[in-house]
Each structure stands twice: as C-alpha cells, then as structure tokens.
Short mmCIF file of C-alpha atoms in Angstrom, two decimals:
data_model
loop_
_atom_site.label_atom_id
_atom_site.label_comp_id
_atom_site.label_asym_id
_atom_site.label_seq_id
_atom_site.Cartn_x
_atom_site.Cartn_y
_atom_site.Cartn_z
CA UNK X 1 60.61 -110.79 156.09
CA UNK X 2 62.50 -107.89 153.49
CA UNK X 3 62.31 -104.13 153.60
CA UNK X 4 64.40 -101.22 152.67
CA UNK X 5 67.84 -100.79 153.62
CA UNK X 6 69.11 -97.49 153.98
CA UNK X 7 72.74 -96.53 153.97
CA UNK X 8 73.89 -95.19 157.22
CA UNK X 9 76.52 -92.59 155.60
CA UNK X 10 73.80 -90.96 154.40
CA UNK X 11 74.51 -89.82 150.41
CA UNK X 12 77.10 -87.46 150.55
CA UNK X 13 79.17 -90.77 151.92
CA UNK X 14 78.55 -92.65 149.04
CA UNK X 15 81.39 -93.89 146.28
CA UNK X 16 81.99 -91.54 143.83
CA UNK X 17 81.51 -93.36 139.96
CA UNK X 18 84.41 -92.57 137.90
CA UNK X 19 84.12 -92.90 133.87
CA UNK X 20 85.37 -96.02 133.19
CA UNK X 21 88.85 -95.33 130.41
CA UNK X 22 87.97 -95.42 126.63
CA UNK X 23 90.64 -95.92 123.70
CA UNK X 24 89.83 -95.23 120.39
CA UNK X 25 90.04 -97.08 117.68
CA UNK X 26 90.11 -96.15 114.46
CA UNK X 27 89.94 -98.30 111.50
CA UNK X 28 92.79 -98.23 109.18
CA UNK X 29 93.37 -98.96 105.13
CA UNK X 30 93.45 -103.16 104.37
CA UNK X 31 96.66 -103.29 102.57
CA UNK X 32 94.35 -105.12 99.75
CA UNK X 33 91.64 -102.89 97.66
CA UNK X 34 88.60 -104.46 98.48
CA UNK X 35 86.71 -103.08 95.16
CA UNK X 36 89.47 -104.31 93.45
CA UNK X 37 89.57 -108.01 92.47
CA UNK X 38 92.78 -107.68 91.11
CA UNK X 39 96.26 -105.70 92.73
CA UNK X 40 96.74 -102.61 90.30
CA UNK X 41 100.09 -100.80 92.30
CA UNK X 42 100.40 -96.72 92.05
CA UNK X 43 103.77 -94.99 91.91
CA UNK X 44 102.51 -91.04 92.66
CA UNK X 45 103.58 -87.79 92.36
CA UNK X 46 106.01 -87.79 95.56
CA UNK X 47 107.31 -90.75 94.87
CA UNK X 48 108.22 -89.96 91.84
CA UNK X 49 109.95 -86.75 93.01
CA UNK X 50 111.71 -88.85 95.64
CA UNK X 51 113.06 -90.83 93.49
CA UNK X 52 116.15 -92.58 93.38
CA UNK X 53 118.44 -91.26 90.85
CA UNK X 54 118.10 -93.53 87.94
CA UNK X 55 120.88 -94.21 84.42
CA UNK X 56 119.97 -91.88 81.35
CA UNK X 57 117.64 -94.12 79.50
CA UNK X 58 116.42 -96.22 82.74
CA UNK X 59 113.78 -94.06 85.37
CA UNK X 60 111.14 -95.60 84.55
CA UNK X 61 112.02 -98.93 84.01
CA UNK X 62 113.94 -98.77 87.50
CA UNK X 63 110.23 -97.55 89.04
CA UNK X 64 108.28 -100.41 87.41
CA UNK X 65 111.46 -102.99 89.16
CA UNK X 66 110.43 -102.02 92.22
CA UNK X 67 106.85 -103.46 92.44
CA UNK X 68 105.68 -106.97 92.40
CA UNK X 69 106.25 -109.10 89.62
CA UNK X 70 108.67 -107.71 87.26
CA UNK X 71 112.05 -108.15 86.74
CA UNK X 72 114.45 -105.88 84.97
CA UNK X 73 117.01 -107.90 82.41
CA UNK X 74 120.77 -106.54 81.46
CA UNK X 75 120.16 -103.38 79.31
CA UNK X 76 116.91 -102.04 80.71
CA UNK X 77 114.46 -104.66 79.21
CA UNK X 78 111.10 -105.02 81.82
CA UNK X 79 109.69 -108.64 82.05
CA UNK X 80 106.48 -108.95 83.47
CA UNK X 81 105.74 -112.45 85.43
CA UNK X 82 108.17 -113.69 83.38
CA UNK X 83 107.14 -113.59 79.92
CA UNK X 84 108.79 -112.01 77.18
CA UNK X 85 109.02 -108.74 75.49
CA UNK X 86 105.05 -108.09 76.71
CA UNK X 87 104.66 -104.58 78.34
CA UNK X 88 102.21 -102.36 77.31
CA UNK X 89 102.93 -98.59 77.76
CA UNK X 90 99.73 -96.58 77.59
CA UNK X 91 100.57 -92.29 78.22
CA UNK X 92 98.08 -90.14 78.86
CA UNK X 93 94.84 -93.72 77.37
CA UNK X 94 96.86 -94.56 74.53
CA UNK X 95 98.95 -97.31 73.32
CA UNK X 96 102.74 -98.17 73.07
CA UNK X 97 103.41 -101.49 72.42
CA UNK X 98 106.54 -101.20 71.09
CA UNK X 99 109.78 -102.04 73.36
CA UNK X 100 110.73 -98.94 75.37
CA UNK X 101 114.23 -100.74 76.93
CA UNK X 102 116.94 -97.77 75.49
CA UNK X 103 118.75 -99.77 73.31
CA UNK X 104 115.51 -99.97 70.66
CA UNK X 105 113.72 -96.53 71.76
CA UNK X 106 114.03 -93.17 73.78
CA UNK X 107 113.00 -93.08 76.98
CA UNK X 108 109.88 -91.00 78.51
CA UNK X 109 110.94 -88.77 80.73
CA UNK X 110 110.44 -89.36 85.10
CA UNK X 111 110.17 -86.16 85.53
CA UNK X 112 107.70 -85.33 82.76
CA UNK X 113 105.04 -88.33 84.61
CA UNK X 114 102.68 -87.04 87.33
CA UNK X 115 101.68 -90.79 88.15
CA UNK X 116 102.48 -94.05 86.59
CA UNK X 117 99.27 -97.26 87.85
CA UNK X 118 100.90 -100.76 86.78
CA UNK X 119 98.81 -103.51 85.72
CA UNK X 120 100.16 -107.38 86.25
CA UNK X 121 96.58 -108.88 86.40
CA UNK X 122 92.82 -108.38 85.97
CA UNK X 123 93.24 -106.01 82.71
CA UNK X 124 90.12 -104.43 81.95
CA UNK X 125 89.04 -104.85 78.25
CA UNK X 126 90.04 -102.19 76.77
CA UNK X 127 93.57 -102.77 77.11
CA UNK X 128 94.39 -105.56 73.96
CA UNK X 129 97.79 -106.44 72.58
CA UNK X 130 100.50 -106.99 74.83
CA UNK X 131 99.07 -108.14 78.03
CA UNK X 132 101.79 -109.67 80.25
CA UNK X 133 102.62 -106.02 82.05
CA UNK X 134 100.79 -102.88 81.58
CA UNK X 135 102.43 -99.82 83.05
CA UNK X 136 99.97 -96.59 82.64
CA UNK X 137 101.53 -93.12 82.79
CA UNK X 138 99.84 -89.80 82.75
CA UNK X 139 102.26 -86.91 82.06
CA UNK X 140 99.32 -84.51 82.32
CA UNK X 141 99.61 -82.58 85.78
CA UNK X 142 96.71 -80.26 87.24
CA UNK X 143 96.49 -77.71 85.57
CA UNK X 144 97.00 -73.71 87.92
CA UNK X 145 97.15 -70.06 87.33
CA UNK X 146 99.92 -68.62 86.82
CA UNK X 147 103.66 -69.51 86.25
CA UNK X 148 105.22 -72.28 88.04
CA UNK X 149 108.27 -74.00 87.21
CA UNK X 150 110.77 -76.49 88.26
CA UNK X 151 114.96 -77.53 87.73
CA UNK X 152 116.33 -80.72 88.01
CA UNK X 153 120.31 -81.69 88.03
CA UNK X 154 121.81 -84.67 89.08
CA UNK X 155 125.43 -86.03 88.15
CA UNK X 156 126.88 -89.44 88.95
CA UNK X 157 129.93 -91.18 87.86
CA UNK X 158 130.91 -93.03 84.53
CA UNK X 159 130.72 -89.12 83.52
CA UNK X 160 126.69 -89.49 84.34
CA UNK X 161 125.51 -85.37 84.46
CA UNK X 162 121.69 -85.58 83.62
CA UNK X 163 119.48 -81.17 83.46
CA UNK X 164 115.29 -81.19 83.46
CA UNK X 165 113.14 -77.80 83.29
CA UNK X 166 109.73 -76.76 82.91
CA UNK X 167 107.45 -74.21 82.46
CA UNK X 168 103.60 -73.76 82.92
CA UNK X 169 101.52 -70.97 82.77
CA UNK X 170 97.95 -71.17 83.15
CA UNK X 171 96.08 -68.24 82.23
CA UNK X 172 91.75 -68.29 81.95
CA UNK X 173 90.77 -71.12 80.90
CA UNK X 174 94.58 -72.52 78.97
CA UNK X 175 97.17 -74.14 80.89
CA UNK X 176 100.45 -74.43 78.57
CA UNK X 177 103.80 -76.19 79.94
CA UNK X 178 106.55 -76.36 78.43
CA UNK X 179 109.35 -79.53 79.37
CA UNK X 180 112.57 -80.63 78.09
CA UNK X 181 115.50 -82.81 78.84
CA UNK X 182 119.60 -83.93 78.86
CA UNK X 183 121.49 -86.92 80.05
CA UNK X 184 124.52 -87.96 79.30
CA UNK X 185 126.67 -91.59 80.24
CA UNK X 186 129.73 -93.46 80.16
CA UNK X 187 127.61 -96.15 81.02
CA UNK X 188 124.45 -95.96 78.68
CA UNK X 189 124.28 -100.18 78.19
CA UNK X 190 125.68 -102.94 80.50
CA UNK X 191 128.80 -103.75 78.69
CA UNK X 192 129.83 -106.93 78.21
CA UNK X 193 133.53 -106.83 80.00
CA UNK X 194 134.86 -104.86 82.89
CA UNK X 195 136.47 -102.60 80.98
CA UNK X 196 133.13 -100.73 80.11
CA UNK X 197 134.98 -100.05 76.13
CA UNK X 198 132.15 -97.83 74.02
CA UNK X 199 129.89 -97.57 76.19
CA UNK X 200 128.31 -93.75 76.26
CA UNK X 201 125.20 -92.68 75.80
CA UNK X 202 123.02 -89.50 75.01
CA UNK X 203 118.94 -88.49 75.46
CA UNK X 204 117.24 -85.64 74.87
CA UNK X 205 113.56 -84.93 74.75
CA UNK X 206 111.37 -81.95 75.13
CA UNK X 207 107.07 -81.87 75.32
CA UNK X 208 104.71 -79.26 74.88
CA UNK X 209 101.23 -79.97 76.64
CA UNK X 210 97.64 -77.46 75.59
CA UNK X 211 95.09 -78.37 77.62
CA UNK X 212 91.87 -75.49 77.42
CA UNK X 213 89.10 -76.12 79.53
CA UNK X 214 85.51 -74.83 76.41
CA UNK X 215 83.30 -75.44 79.45
CA UNK X 216 83.05 -77.33 82.47
CA UNK X 217 81.11 -80.82 79.85
CA UNK X 218 84.01 -79.74 77.65
CA UNK X 219 87.79 -80.41 77.75
CA UNK X 220 90.73 -80.39 74.45
CA UNK X 221 93.98 -81.10 75.60
CA UNK X 222 96.88 -81.42 73.02
CA UNK X 223 101.07 -83.16 73.73
CA UNK X 224 103.74 -82.50 71.26
CA UNK X 225 106.67 -84.92 71.97
CA UNK X 226 110.39 -85.01 70.40
CA UNK X 227 113.31 -87.58 71.43
CA UNK X 228 116.52 -88.38 69.98
CA UNK X 229 118.85 -91.26 72.16
CA UNK X 230 122.30 -91.91 70.68
CA UNK X 231 124.76 -93.91 71.88
CA UNK X 232 127.78 -96.39 71.46
CA UNK X 233 127.09 -99.96 71.09
CA UNK X 234 129.52 -102.11 74.17
CA UNK X 235 133.09 -103.68 72.58
CA UNK X 236 133.97 -106.78 73.42
CA UNK X 237 137.97 -107.08 74.34
CA UNK X 238 138.50 -107.81 70.02
CA UNK X 239 136.90 -105.61 69.16
CA UNK X 240 137.74 -102.86 71.02
CA UNK X 241 141.43 -104.40 69.95
CA UNK X 242 140.56 -104.07 66.37
CA UNK X 243 138.86 -100.10 66.55
CA UNK X 244 135.48 -101.26 66.65
CA UNK X 245 132.48 -98.98 66.49
CA UNK X 246 129.27 -99.21 66.43
CA UNK X 247 127.10 -96.16 66.37
CA UNK X 248 123.02 -96.27 67.22
CA UNK X 249 120.51 -93.51 66.93
CA UNK X 250 116.63 -93.65 67.74
CA UNK X 251 114.70 -90.63 67.64
CA UNK X 252 110.58 -90.55 68.16
CA UNK X 253 107.93 -88.09 67.71
CA UNK X 254 104.79 -87.70 69.37
CA UNK X 255 101.27 -86.26 68.45
CA UNK X 256 98.71 -86.75 71.33
CA UNK X 257 95.44 -85.01 71.12
CA UNK X 258 92.24 -86.38 73.02
CA UNK X 259 89.07 -84.75 73.91
CA UNK X 260 86.10 -85.15 76.96
CA UNK X 261 82.78 -83.83 76.66
CA UNK X 262 80.38 -84.40 79.84
CA UNK X 263 77.34 -85.25 79.39
CA UNK X 264 75.72 -86.01 83.09
CA UNK X 265 77.59 -86.84 86.84
CA UNK X 266 76.71 -90.39 85.89
CA UNK X 267 77.86 -90.47 81.56
CA UNK X 268 81.39 -89.34 79.94
CA UNK X 269 82.49 -89.55 77.02
CA UNK X 270 86.17 -89.13 75.17
CA UNK X 271 87.82 -89.05 72.06
CA UNK X 272 91.40 -89.77 71.84
CA UNK X 273 94.09 -90.10 68.87
CA UNK X 274 98.17 -90.43 68.24
CA UNK X 275 100.29 -89.68 65.47
CA UNK X 276 103.19 -91.29 66.23
CA UNK X 277 107.54 -91.78 63.83
CA UNK X 278 109.88 -94.07 65.07
CA UNK X 279 112.82 -94.86 63.62
CA UNK X 280 116.33 -96.75 64.81
CA UNK X 281 118.99 -97.05 63.04
CA UNK X 282 122.72 -99.47 62.77
CA UNK X 283 126.05 -98.24 61.84
CA UNK X 284 129.52 -99.66 62.18
CA UNK X 285 132.43 -98.73 60.59
CA UNK X 286 134.74 -100.81 58.09
CA UNK X 287 137.07 -102.34 61.32
CA UNK X 288 133.74 -103.95 62.69
CA UNK X 289 134.13 -107.74 63.44
CA UNK X 290 132.98 -109.97 63.42
CA UNK X 291 130.75 -108.80 61.45
CA UNK X 292 129.99 -105.15 59.97
CA UNK X 293 125.88 -104.73 60.09
CA UNK X 294 123.75 -101.53 59.00
CA UNK X 295 120.41 -101.02 59.87
CA UNK X 296 117.28 -98.15 59.70
CA UNK X 297 114.21 -99.52 60.58
CA UNK X 298 111.02 -97.63 61.82
CA UNK X 299 107.04 -97.67 61.50
CA UNK X 300 104.84 -94.33 61.38
CA UNK X 301 100.72 -95.25 63.58
CA UNK X 302 98.38 -93.14 63.26
CA UNK X 303 95.56 -94.36 66.15
CA UNK X 304 92.21 -93.91 67.20
CA UNK X 305 89.92 -94.49 70.51
CA UNK X 306 86.71 -93.39 71.29
CA UNK X 307 84.90 -94.97 75.17
CA UNK X 308 81.37 -93.63 76.51
CA UNK X 309 81.69 -94.49 80.45
CA UNK X 310 78.27 -94.99 82.10
CA UNK X 311 77.54 -94.95 85.83
CA UNK X 312 74.55 -96.48 86.73
CA UNK X 313 74.33 -98.41 90.34
CA UNK X 314 76.80 -100.88 91.67
CA UNK X 315 77.75 -101.12 87.98
CA UNK X 316 80.71 -99.04 86.18
CA UNK X 317 80.21 -99.41 82.16
CA UNK X 318 82.25 -98.80 79.85
CA UNK X 319 82.09 -99.04 75.86
CA UNK X 320 84.66 -97.94 73.07
CA UNK X 321 86.29 -98.23 69.76
CA UNK X 322 89.64 -98.37 68.76
CA UNK X 323 91.31 -98.43 65.33
CA UNK X 324 95.48 -98.49 64.34
CA UNK X 325 97.03 -98.04 61.11
CA UNK X 326 100.48 -97.81 60.59
CA UNK X 327 103.00 -98.46 58.35
CA UNK X 328 106.35 -100.77 59.02
CA UNK X 329 109.48 -100.65 57.37
CA UNK X 330 112.76 -103.14 58.04
CA UNK X 331 116.31 -102.30 55.68
CA UNK X 332 119.51 -104.13 57.48
CA UNK X 333 122.57 -105.65 55.89
CA UNK X 334 125.83 -107.42 56.58
CA UNK X 335 128.44 -108.33 56.06
CA UNK X 336 130.66 -110.56 57.64
CA UNK X 337 134.79 -109.54 58.35
CA UNK X 338 136.50 -113.19 59.97
CA UNK X 339 134.34 -116.06 58.14
CA UNK X 340 136.01 -118.67 61.07
CA UNK X 341 133.29 -117.52 63.15
CA UNK X 342 130.06 -118.46 61.68
CA UNK X 343 128.69 -121.48 59.73
CA UNK X 344 130.74 -122.31 56.82
CA UNK X 345 127.25 -122.47 54.72
CA UNK X 346 125.83 -118.57 56.29
CA UNK X 347 126.29 -116.05 52.99
CA UNK X 348 129.93 -114.05 53.45
CA UNK X 349 126.97 -110.72 52.93
CA UNK X 350 123.41 -110.15 53.27
CA UNK X 351 120.76 -107.56 52.63
CA UNK X 352 116.95 -106.94 53.37
CA UNK X 353 114.31 -104.01 52.34
CA UNK X 354 110.67 -104.46 53.03
CA UNK X 355 108.14 -102.80 54.17
CA UNK X 356 104.52 -103.65 55.24
CA UNK X 357 101.16 -101.63 56.42
CA UNK X 358 99.41 -103.15 59.57
CA UNK X 359 95.55 -102.21 60.16
CA UNK X 360 93.42 -103.46 63.81
CA UNK X 361 90.39 -103.09 64.80
CA UNK X 362 88.53 -103.50 68.39
CA UNK X 363 85.48 -102.98 69.62
CA UNK X 364 84.57 -103.23 73.58
CA UNK X 365 82.47 -103.50 76.31
CA UNK X 366 83.03 -104.32 80.45
CA UNK X 367 81.34 -104.05 83.47
CA UNK X 368 82.92 -103.49 87.29
CA UNK X 369 80.14 -104.79 89.03
CA UNK X 370 80.03 -103.30 93.01
CA UNK X 371 78.69 -106.69 95.63
CA UNK X 372 78.61 -105.12 99.36
CA UNK X 373 79.52 -101.86 100.88
#
C-alpha cells in the first residue's frame, strides 16, 4: 500500500528554489539584406566625413574603389566588374553617363556628398543606358533652421593642398546652402616616368542648393553647380628634354530642378529636370613631339524625367518616362612633328570638325514584390 509521505523536517527545512541563470540573446542584422535580391553597398555621411584624404579629382573614385567589384585604373578610371567605361553616376536622381575620370571631367566634390549607394547588379528598370555599375550620389542634406557651416583644409606632398567651405541657412520652409572648393597638386595624373614631369593640376567648383516646402505635400529643389579643372599632361623624358607642354582644361555648368508631390501615404509623384553644358580642350606648344595635337569638344544636354511610386500591400510599383536631348560637338587636329614614329601612310596633317544631335526616350514600369516577413 502507498500512503501520503510527510517531510519530517517540516516546511521550514525545505530546499530553497533559486532562479535559473538566463543569458539574453539579441538578434542582430545579418550581413545580407533579406529584403533585396541583389547587393547594394551604401556609403553614409559618417564614412564620407572620415574618409582618407584623396588626390584632387579622385575623392569619389577612391571611395567607390573600396567597394567589392570595382577596379581603379590609372588616372582614376573606374571599371565595374571588369567592364570598360560602363559606369553611370546618378546625381540627385539625374543620370550622368559620360566619363567622370579626372582627365575627362571636373570632379563632384566628396565634401558636397551626403550619401552614396553603389550597385553592380540587380538594377531597377528606371536605370538604363550604361549598366556596368551605378553610383547614386545624394548632395542635398537635411534642412535645419538657422545658420550652419563647415570648413575643411588639407595638405600633403607634391605640393598638394585643398580647401572646402560650406554655409547653410534655413528659415521657415526654405533652405539655402552655398559651397565652394579649391584644390591643387603637382601629381594630378599617374605619370609615365618616375620624375613626374609637368603634372600639376587645379580644380575648383561652386554649388548653390535651394529647397522650399510649399506645403507638407509639395517640395521644390534647385541646384546650380559650376566646376572647372585645368592640368598639364605628363611628359615622357624625351618630351621633357625637347620642351613639350600640353595643357588640358575642362569645365561644366549644371542646373537641376526637382519637384515632389505626395498624393497620399502610398502615392508619390516626382518630376526632375537638368540642363548641362560640358566642354574640354587640349592645346600643345610648338615643341610638342612626336605629334602636335589640338582638341575642342563638348556637349549640351537637356534631360527630363517624371515618375509615380505606389505602395500597395507587398508591392512597390514605380512607373515613369524620361527624355534626353543633346548636341555633341568635336573639333580635333594634329600635325606630325616626328614622322619616323608613325607608319609611312599616316597623314602628316589631319583636321576634323563636326557636330551631331542625340535624342533618347524611355518608358518603364517596375515592381518590387516582398514575400514573407
């Protein structure tokens, strides 16, 4: 038979119950974005502010080169995934498809950039044209009331010095900012010889940003930017001994306009436009060898884009249309000063001058569908 068992020591002598030790476990973000089908590398404001000082003309290419899938060739030319000249910059929502290396165009100053998003695959339908790699650049910052500013200066070897200044003032629904940059170095391009002959370069740019919030649903933005670069083409030893000097200049003027209207919490309309004038020139003195070259090239561009974004459940719809109209001009000529270095049938004198119009239109519809949590 089994009966009730009583503790002879009484209730006061029962063993105490201590709580079991617990270790809190927090779920951290994974290395992969579970909501994206491809990898997008983002460079934020903190990384931009604490970046390594770069040679004038290469601040943005050096930042992009730190990301996987990119290779920086001589003279600051970026190659995404090994492709040749297929890099597209998208500056404040507007595409720049021309070569942005230091020897071809004035740089977009990294101190003016607030964030960057870098894509090498899985491009949305709204991005067309060059698709080797896309570098999204945002220069507009957060509007704050009152006056704010910043000043950056740096110096280094090869006579390198640069300075940047920015001032921003916000009042009511308006924000106005003005920035300027000036930089110089005696090692602008990668020289062909160790002596680094004739390799000085200077770059400068000025940018003005204005934003106004008419209502909580309507916002207008205007950006005007002017940039200029000038540098000497590095000489070989023979060219230096003979006294060659080749000068190259490049200037760019850009005007951008944007307008956003929020119809509801799920519908947004965006209209953007850009007018741009880019030119570059090359001149040689009479002592140039083995060829005396002259060049004057450039293009003017008008770009318009309109998009509508709709959030519906698991879907992120976006549709839009854009148009790009441009005029390209090219004037080039040369005279051989040492014909022994060329094939016998090479013309001793050559000139070319022409211009052409370019028109492109596009329509796109895209959807991002999220499945699961």
